[in-house]
Amino acid sequence: MYLAITTNMSIPTDKTLADQGVTQPHQIAELYVLVRTHFDAHFGNVHEESDWQLFRDRWLGRKSGVLKQITDYWLKPAKPALKSAVGAGLNELRAHVESQIEARRLAIESGAEESALLRERIDLSLPAVHRPVGSHHLIRQVFQEIEDIFVSIGFSVVEGPEIETPYYNFEALNIPEFHPVRDDMDTFYLELPKGAKTPLLLRTHTSPMQIRTMEKQKPPVRVIVPGKVYRRDNPDATHSFAFHQIEGLAVDTDITFCDFTGTIEYFVKQFFGPSVKTRFRPSYFPFTEPSVEFDVSCIFCGGSGAAVGGGTCSKCKGSAWIELFGAGMVDPAVYGFVKYDAKKLSGFAFGMGIDRLAMLKYGIDDIQVFFQNDVRFLRQFP
Ligand code: PHE
């Protein structure tokens, strides 16, 4: 549109009549018809204000508009015999051009106002823009719940790196290089440039933070460590290569096995409800001695082992107990790695799988749903 209006027009308004060989009044009339036709053809395309302005300047511009050119090239140098015909034609043309341009201005203005009104009108009957508000992932909610319970009895929350050195993940936890428990915790090692000082791996548990915490702070220590951990497990309903743990560590001069079981029992009752019972069984971890495995009475069958409609409870498989997490009294060998006095200090540590706790508490039977981010699942835990 812009081009159509501004390109050189094929009307001879910048040449004198003599130069064009015009000598007769009828030739003048023909010239004006040509100019007017040209005007009408191009003006038909002008609908927007910016085009309209260009067009107006092109035709009515004081210095070099078409009408001014006609005055300068046609009228002024015209032979006296032709002057009145040229002048009359020019007046007629000017009247036509001016009235057309003015009429179009009014049309454009009122049209623009109309469409602006239309655009700015607020329709109060339209439904509001829906902005969904997110919520915390169920795992994060469970983290929060557990943190609140432990914070209320004097623990503080610390976090640590997900990429660890073998020293913190294994050695300082009393797991030397060729110890068989490393097999259970085979994990993902990072590819490092040749000559790197130490290998690096994705931590297999949150226990390295026991070491990092004790290195940093003098006893007494009471911390919990929520975080992600990684193991080279094949995914199924209860296994995932990434999952979540909360580590706990309490070290002081007078911590007994009773403090340990009492703390765990308090937590379990807060988390699952007062009627849930706990028990522990001997177990083995290189960094705790003695080591135990904590169980809770089955939340689904109320610890009876029987399903509601008869038969055995499918969750605890009739055993009435569900295995919860590993724990124990801190092995004195560990104190040696952090320069704590093993003769004066004692303490306990535990590591619980959050995904498992969440599955038990909320009746979820597939760990994979935590990682699939299907909003149909997530929405059930707003
Ligand atoms: N880190 C152990 C695991 O991931 C759990 C644990 C933590 C056991 C602390 C004892 C003490 O299996």
Coordinates of C-alpha atoms and ligand atoms in Angstrom, one line a residue:
M1 CA 0.0 0.0 0.0
Y2 CA 2.7 2.4 0.9
L3 CA 4.5 1.7 -2.3
A4 CA 1.4 2.2 -4.4
I5 CA 1.0 5.6 -2.9
T6 CA 4.5 6.9 -3.0
T7 CA 6.0 5.5 -6.2
N8 CA 6.6 7.8 -9.0
M9 CA 3.3 8.6 -10.6
S10 CA 2.9 8.3 -14.3
I11 CA 1.4 11.7 -14.6
P12 CA 3.3 14.5 -16.2
T13 CA 2.9 17.1 -13.5
D14 CA 6.5 18.1 -13.5
K15 CA 6.8 19.2 -17.1
T16 CA 5.5 22.3 -18.7
L17 CA 2.6 22.1 -21.1
A18 CA 4.9 23.4 -23.9
D19 CA 7.4 20.6 -23.1
Q20 CA 4.5 18.1 -23.5
G21 CA 3.4 19.6 -26.8
V22 CA 0.0 20.7 -25.3
T23 CA -1.4 23.5 -27.3
Q24 CA -5.2 23.0 -27.3
P25 CA -7.7 23.4 -24.5
H26 CA -9.1 19.9 -25.1
Q27 CA -5.7 18.4 -24.5
I28 CA -5.7 20.2 -21.2
A29 CA -9.0 18.7 -20.3
E30 CA -7.6 15.2 -21.1
L31 CA -4.6 15.8 -18.9
Y32 CA -6.8 16.7 -16.0
V33 CA -8.9 13.6 -16.5
L34 CA -5.7 11.6 -16.4
V35 CA -4.6 13.2 -13.2
R36 CA -8.0 12.7 -11.5
T37 CA -8.2 9.1 -12.6
H38 CA -4.8 8.5 -11.1
F39 CA -5.9 10.2 -7.9
D40 CA -9.1 8.2 -7.6
A41 CA -7.4 4.8 -8.3
H42 CA -4.7 5.3 -5.7
F43 CA -6.8 6.9 -3.1
G44 CA -9.1 3.9 -3.1
N45 CA -6.4 2.0 -1.2
V46 CA -6.0 4.5 1.6
H47 CA -7.6 3.3 4.8
E48 CA -5.1 3.9 7.5
E49 CA -4.0 7.1 9.1
S50 CA -0.4 6.7 8.2
D51 CA -1.2 6.1 4.5
W52 CA -3.6 8.9 4.6
Q53 CA -1.0 11.3 5.8
L54 CA 1.5 10.3 3.1
F55 CA -1.2 10.6 0.5
R56 CA -2.2 14.1 1.7
D57 CA 1.4 15.3 1.6
R58 CA 1.9 13.8 -1.8
W59 CA -1.0 15.7 -3.3
L60 CA -1.4 18.8 -1.1
G61 CA 2.1 19.3 0.1
R62 CA 3.0 23.0 -0.1
K63 CA 6.5 22.6 -1.6
S64 CA 6.2 19.7 -3.9
G65 CA 2.7 18.3 -3.8
V66 CA 1.0 17.4 -7.1
L67 CA -1.2 20.4 -7.0
K68 CA 1.7 22.7 -6.4
Q69 CA 3.6 21.1 -9.3
I70 CA 0.7 21.7 -11.6
T71 CA 0.6 25.3 -10.5
D72 CA 4.4 25.7 -11.1
Y73 CA 4.8 23.7 -14.3
W74 CA 1.4 24.0 -16.0
L75 CA -0.3 27.1 -14.8
K76 CA 2.5 29.7 -14.4
P77 CA 4.4 29.2 -17.6
A78 CA 1.2 28.6 -19.7
K79 CA 0.5 30.7 -22.7
P80 CA -2.1 33.4 -22.0
A81 CA -4.6 31.6 -24.4
L82 CA -4.5 28.5 -22.3
K83 CA -4.2 30.0 -18.8
S84 CA -7.9 30.2 -18.0
A85 CA -8.5 26.6 -19.0
V86 CA -5.5 25.4 -17.0
G87 CA -6.7 27.5 -14.0
A88 CA -10.2 26.3 -14.1
G89 CA -9.1 22.6 -14.4
L90 CA -6.8 23.1 -11.5
N91 CA -9.5 24.6 -9.3
E92 CA -11.8 21.7 -10.1
L93 CA -9.1 19.2 -9.3
R94 CA -8.2 20.9 -6.1
A95 CA -11.8 20.9 -4.9
H96 CA -12.1 17.2 -5.7
V97 CA -8.8 16.3 -4.0
E98 CA -9.4 18.4 -0.9
S99 CA -12.9 17.2 -0.4
Q100 CA -12.0 13.5 -0.9
I101 CA -9.0 13.8 1.5
E102 CA -11.1 15.5 4.2
A103 CA -13.9 13.0 3.9
R104 CA -11.5 10.1 4.2
R105 CA -9.9 11.7 7.3
L106 CA -13.3 11.8 9.0
A107 CA -14.0 8.2 8.0
I108 CA -10.6 7.0 9.3
E109 CA -11.0 8.8 12.6
S110 CA -14.4 7.5 13.4
G111 CA -13.5 4.0 12.3
A112 CA -10.3 4.0 14.4
E113 CA -12.3 5.2 17.4
E114 CA -14.9 2.6 16.9
S115 CA -12.4 -0.3 16.7
A116 CA -10.5 1.1 19.7
L117 CA -13.7 1.1 21.7
L118 CA -14.4 -2.4 20.6
R119 CA -10.9 -3.5 21.7
E120 CA -11.0 -1.8 25.1
R121 CA -14.4 -2.9 26.0
I122 CA -14.4 -5.1 29.1
D123 CA -16.8 -8.0 29.0
L124 CA -17.6 -8.7 32.6
S125 CA -19.5 -11.9 31.7
L126 CA -16.4 -13.6 30.4
P127 CA -14.9 -16.3 32.7
A128 CA -11.7 -15.0 34.4
V129 CA -8.3 -16.1 33.2
H130 CA -7.5 -19.3 35.0
R131 CA -4.1 -19.3 36.7
P132 CA -3.4 -22.6 38.3
V133 CA -1.6 -22.4 41.6
G134 CA 1.0 -25.1 42.1
S135 CA 1.5 -27.0 45.3
H136 CA 4.4 -28.9 46.9
H137 CA 5.1 -32.4 45.6
L138 CA 4.0 -35.1 48.1
I139 CA 7.7 -35.9 48.8
R140 CA 8.4 -32.3 49.8
Q141 CA 5.3 -32.3 52.0
V142 CA 6.5 -35.5 53.7
F143 CA 10.0 -34.0 54.2
Q144 CA 8.3 -31.0 55.8
E145 CA 6.2 -33.1 58.1
I146 CA 9.2 -35.1 59.3
E147 CA 11.3 -32.0 59.7
D148 CA 8.7 -30.4 61.8
I149 CA 8.6 -33.4 64.1
F150 CA 12.3 -33.5 64.6
V151 CA 12.7 -29.7 64.9
S152 CA 10.1 -29.8 67.7
I153 CA 12.4 -32.1 69.7
G154 CA 15.6 -30.0 69.2
F155 CA 17.1 -31.2 65.9
S156 CA 18.2 -28.8 63.3
V157 CA 18.0 -29.3 59.5
V158 CA 21.1 -29.3 57.3
E159 CA 21.6 -30.3 53.7
G160 CA 24.6 -31.6 51.8
P161 CA 26.0 -32.2 48.3
E162 CA 24.5 -34.9 46.1
I163 CA 27.9 -35.3 44.5
E164 CA 30.3 -36.9 47.0
T165 CA 33.8 -38.2 47.2
P166 CA 34.3 -41.9 48.1
Y167 CA 35.9 -40.7 51.3
Y168 CA 32.7 -39.2 52.6
N169 CA 30.3 -41.7 51.1
F170 CA 32.3 -44.7 52.2
E171 CA 35.7 -44.5 53.9
A172 CA 34.9 -42.1 56.7
L173 CA 31.8 -44.2 57.4
N174 CA 34.0 -47.1 58.1
I175 CA 33.5 -48.7 54.7
P176 CA 37.0 -49.4 53.3
E177 CA 37.6 -49.8 49.6
F178 CA 36.9 -53.5 49.2
H179 CA 34.2 -53.9 51.9
P180 CA 31.4 -56.1 50.5
V181 CA 28.6 -53.6 51.5
R182 CA 29.8 -51.4 48.7
D183 CA 28.3 -53.9 46.4
D184 CA 24.8 -53.0 47.7
M185 CA 25.6 -49.3 47.1
D186 CA 27.1 -49.6 43.7
T187 CA 26.3 -46.2 42.1
F188 CA 27.0 -43.7 39.5
Y189 CA 30.5 -42.4 39.2
L190 CA 31.2 -39.2 37.4
E191 CA 33.4 -39.1 34.4
L192 CA 36.3 -36.8 35.3
P193 CA 39.2 -35.4 33.4
K194 CA 42.4 -37.5 33.7
G195 CA 44.4 -36.5 36.7
A196 CA 41.4 -35.5 38.8
K197 CA 42.3 -35.5 42.5
T198 CA 39.6 -37.9 43.6
P199 CA 36.8 -39.8 42.0
L200 CA 33.3 -38.4 42.4
L201 CA 30.0 -40.2 42.7
L202 CA 26.4 -39.6 43.3
R203 CA 25.8 -40.2 47.0
T204 CA 24.2 -43.5 47.8
H205 CA 22.8 -42.3 51.1
T206 CA 22.6 -39.2 53.2
S207 CA 25.1 -40.6 55.7
P208 CA 28.1 -38.7 54.3
M209 CA 26.5 -35.7 56.0
Q210 CA 27.1 -37.4 59.4
I211 CA 30.8 -36.9 58.7
R212 CA 30.6 -33.4 57.2
T213 CA 28.5 -32.3 60.2
M214 CA 30.9 -33.6 62.8
E215 CA 33.9 -32.3 60.9
K216 CA 32.3 -28.8 61.1
Q217 CA 30.8 -28.7 64.5
K218 CA 31.8 -29.7 68.0
P219 CA 29.4 -32.0 70.0
P220 CA 26.6 -31.9 71.0
V221 CA 25.2 -32.6 67.5
R222 CA 21.5 -33.0 66.7
V223 CA 20.8 -32.8 63.0
I224 CA 18.6 -34.3 60.4
V225 CA 19.5 -34.2 56.7
P226 CA 16.8 -34.4 54.0
G227 CA 18.0 -35.1 50.5
K228 CA 18.2 -37.1 47.3
V229 CA 20.3 -40.2 47.0
Y230 CA 21.1 -42.5 44.0
R231 CA 21.7 -46.2 43.5
R232 CA 22.1 -48.3 40.5
D233 CA 18.8 -50.0 41.0
N234 CA 16.5 -51.3 38.3
P235 CA 13.1 -49.5 38.5
D236 CA 10.1 -51.4 39.7
A237 CA 7.3 -50.7 42.1
T238 CA 9.6 -50.2 45.1
H239 CA 12.9 -49.3 43.5
S240 CA 14.2 -46.2 41.7
F241 CA 17.7 -45.1 40.8
A242 CA 16.9 -41.8 42.6
F243 CA 15.0 -41.6 45.9
H244 CA 14.9 -39.6 49.1
Q245 CA 16.2 -40.0 52.6
I246 CA 16.3 -38.2 55.8
E247 CA 19.4 -38.9 57.9
G248 CA 19.4 -38.3 61.6
L249 CA 22.4 -37.9 63.9
A250 CA 22.6 -37.2 67.6
V251 CA 25.9 -37.2 69.4
D252 CA 26.6 -36.0 73.0
T253 CA 28.3 -37.2 76.2
D254 CA 25.3 -39.0 77.6
I255 CA 23.2 -40.5 74.8
T256 CA 22.0 -44.0 75.4
F257 CA 20.3 -46.7 73.5
C258 CA 17.1 -45.7 75.3
D259 CA 17.3 -42.2 74.0
F260 CA 17.7 -43.7 70.6
T261 CA 14.7 -46.0 70.6
G262 CA 12.6 -43.4 72.5
T263 CA 13.3 -40.8 69.8
I264 CA 12.4 -43.2 67.0
E265 CA 9.3 -44.3 68.8
Y266 CA 8.2 -40.7 69.3
F267 CA 8.8 -39.9 65.7
V268 CA 6.9 -42.9 64.4
K269 CA 3.9 -42.2 66.6
Q270 CA 3.8 -38.5 65.5
F271 CA 4.1 -39.5 61.9
F272 CA 1.7 -42.5 61.7
G273 CA -0.5 -42.0 64.8
P274 CA -0.4 -43.1 68.4
S275 CA -1.7 -46.6 67.9
V276 CA 1.3 -47.7 65.8
K277 CA 3.9 -49.8 67.5
T278 CA 7.6 -50.1 66.8
R279 CA 10.1 -52.8 67.1
F280 CA 13.7 -53.3 66.2
R281 CA 15.7 -56.2 64.9
P282 CA 19.5 -56.6 64.8
S283 CA 21.0 -55.6 61.6
Y284 CA 24.4 -54.5 60.2
F285 CA 25.9 -51.2 59.0
P286 CA 29.6 -50.5 59.2
F287 CA 29.1 -47.1 60.7
T288 CA 26.7 -48.1 63.5
E289 CA 27.3 -50.6 66.4
P290 CA 24.9 -52.1 67.4
S291 CA 22.9 -51.7 64.2
V292 CA 19.2 -52.2 64.0
E293 CA 16.3 -52.3 61.5
F294 CA 13.2 -50.5 62.7
D295 CA 9.8 -51.9 61.9
V296 CA 6.3 -50.5 62.5
S297 CA 3.2 -52.5 63.1
C298 CA 1.4 -52.7 59.8
I299 CA -0.6 -49.6 59.2
F300 CA -3.0 -51.3 56.8
C301 CA -4.1 -54.3 58.9
G302 CA -3.6 -52.6 62.3
G303 CA -0.8 -55.1 63.1
S304 CA -3.0 -58.1 62.9
G305 CA -1.6 -59.6 59.7
A306 CA -5.1 -60.3 58.5
A307 CA -6.9 -58.6 55.6
V308 CA -10.3 -56.9 56.3
G309 CA -12.3 -59.3 54.2
G310 CA -10.4 -62.4 55.4
G311 CA -7.1 -63.9 54.3
T312 CA -3.7 -62.3 54.9
C313 CA -2.8 -58.6 54.6
S314 CA -1.2 -58.0 51.3
K315 CA 1.0 -55.1 52.6
C316 CA 2.8 -56.9 55.4
K317 CA 2.2 -60.3 53.8
G318 CA 0.6 -61.5 57.1
S319 CA 3.7 -60.7 59.2
A320 CA 1.9 -57.8 61.0
W321 CA 5.1 -55.7 60.7
I322 CA 6.6 -53.4 58.0
E323 CA 10.3 -52.7 57.7
L324 CA 10.9 -49.0 58.0
F325 CA 14.5 -48.0 58.2
G326 CA 18.1 -48.7 59.3
A327 CA 19.7 -47.1 62.3
G328 CA 22.0 -47.7 65.2
M329 CA 24.5 -46.3 67.7
V330 CA 27.3 -44.5 66.0
D331 CA 30.3 -46.8 65.6
P332 CA 33.2 -45.5 67.7
A333 CA 35.4 -46.0 64.6
V334 CA 33.5 -43.2 62.9
Y335 CA 34.5 -40.7 65.6
G336 CA 38.1 -41.5 64.7
F337 CA 37.6 -40.0 61.3
V338 CA 36.2 -36.7 62.6
K339 CA 38.5 -36.3 65.6
Y340 CA 35.8 -36.8 68.2
D341 CA 36.7 -38.4 71.5
A342 CA 35.2 -41.9 71.2
K343 CA 35.7 -42.5 74.9
K344 CA 33.6 -39.5 76.0
L345 CA 31.0 -39.4 73.3
S346 CA 28.1 -41.6 72.2
G347 CA 25.2 -41.1 69.8
F348 CA 22.8 -42.6 67.4
A349 CA 22.1 -42.3 63.7
F350 CA 19.3 -43.3 61.4
G351 CA 18.5 -43.2 57.8
M352 CA 14.9 -43.4 56.5
G353 CA 13.6 -43.7 53.0
I354 CA 11.1 -40.9 52.5
D355 CA 9.5 -42.4 49.4
R356 CA 8.7 -45.5 51.4
L357 CA 7.3 -43.6 54.3
A358 CA 5.1 -41.5 51.9
M359 CA 3.9 -44.7 50.2
L360 CA 3.0 -46.3 53.5
K361 CA 1.3 -43.2 54.9
Y362 CA -0.7 -42.3 51.8
G363 CA -1.4 -45.8 50.5
I364 CA 0.7 -45.5 47.3
D365 CA 1.8 -48.8 45.7
D366 CA 4.3 -47.6 43.1
I367 CA 7.3 -45.5 43.8
Q368 CA 7.5 -44.5 40.1
V369 CA 4.6 -42.1 40.5
F370 CA 6.8 -39.8 42.5
F371 CA 9.0 -39.2 39.5
Q372 CA 6.5 -39.2 36.6
N373 CA 5.0 -35.8 37.4
D374 CA 1.6 -36.8 36.3
V375 CA -0.6 -33.9 37.5
R376 CA -3.5 -36.3 37.9
F377 CA -1.5 -37.9 40.7
L378 CA 0.0 -34.7 42.1
R379 CA -3.4 -33.0 42.3
Q380 CA -4.5 -35.6 44.8
F381 CA -2.1 -34.1 47.3
P382 CA -2.7 -30.3 47.2
Ligands
PHE1 N1 22.7 -45.1 55.2 C1 22.0 -46.3 55.5 C2 21.3 -46.7 54.2 O1 21.1 -45.9 53.3 C3 20.9 -46.1 56.6 C4 21.5 -45.8 57.9 C5 21.7 -44.5 58.3 C6 21.8 -46.8 58.8 C7 22.2 -44.2 59.5 C8 22.3 -46.6 60.0 C9 22.5 -45.3 60.4 O2 20.9 -47.8 54.0

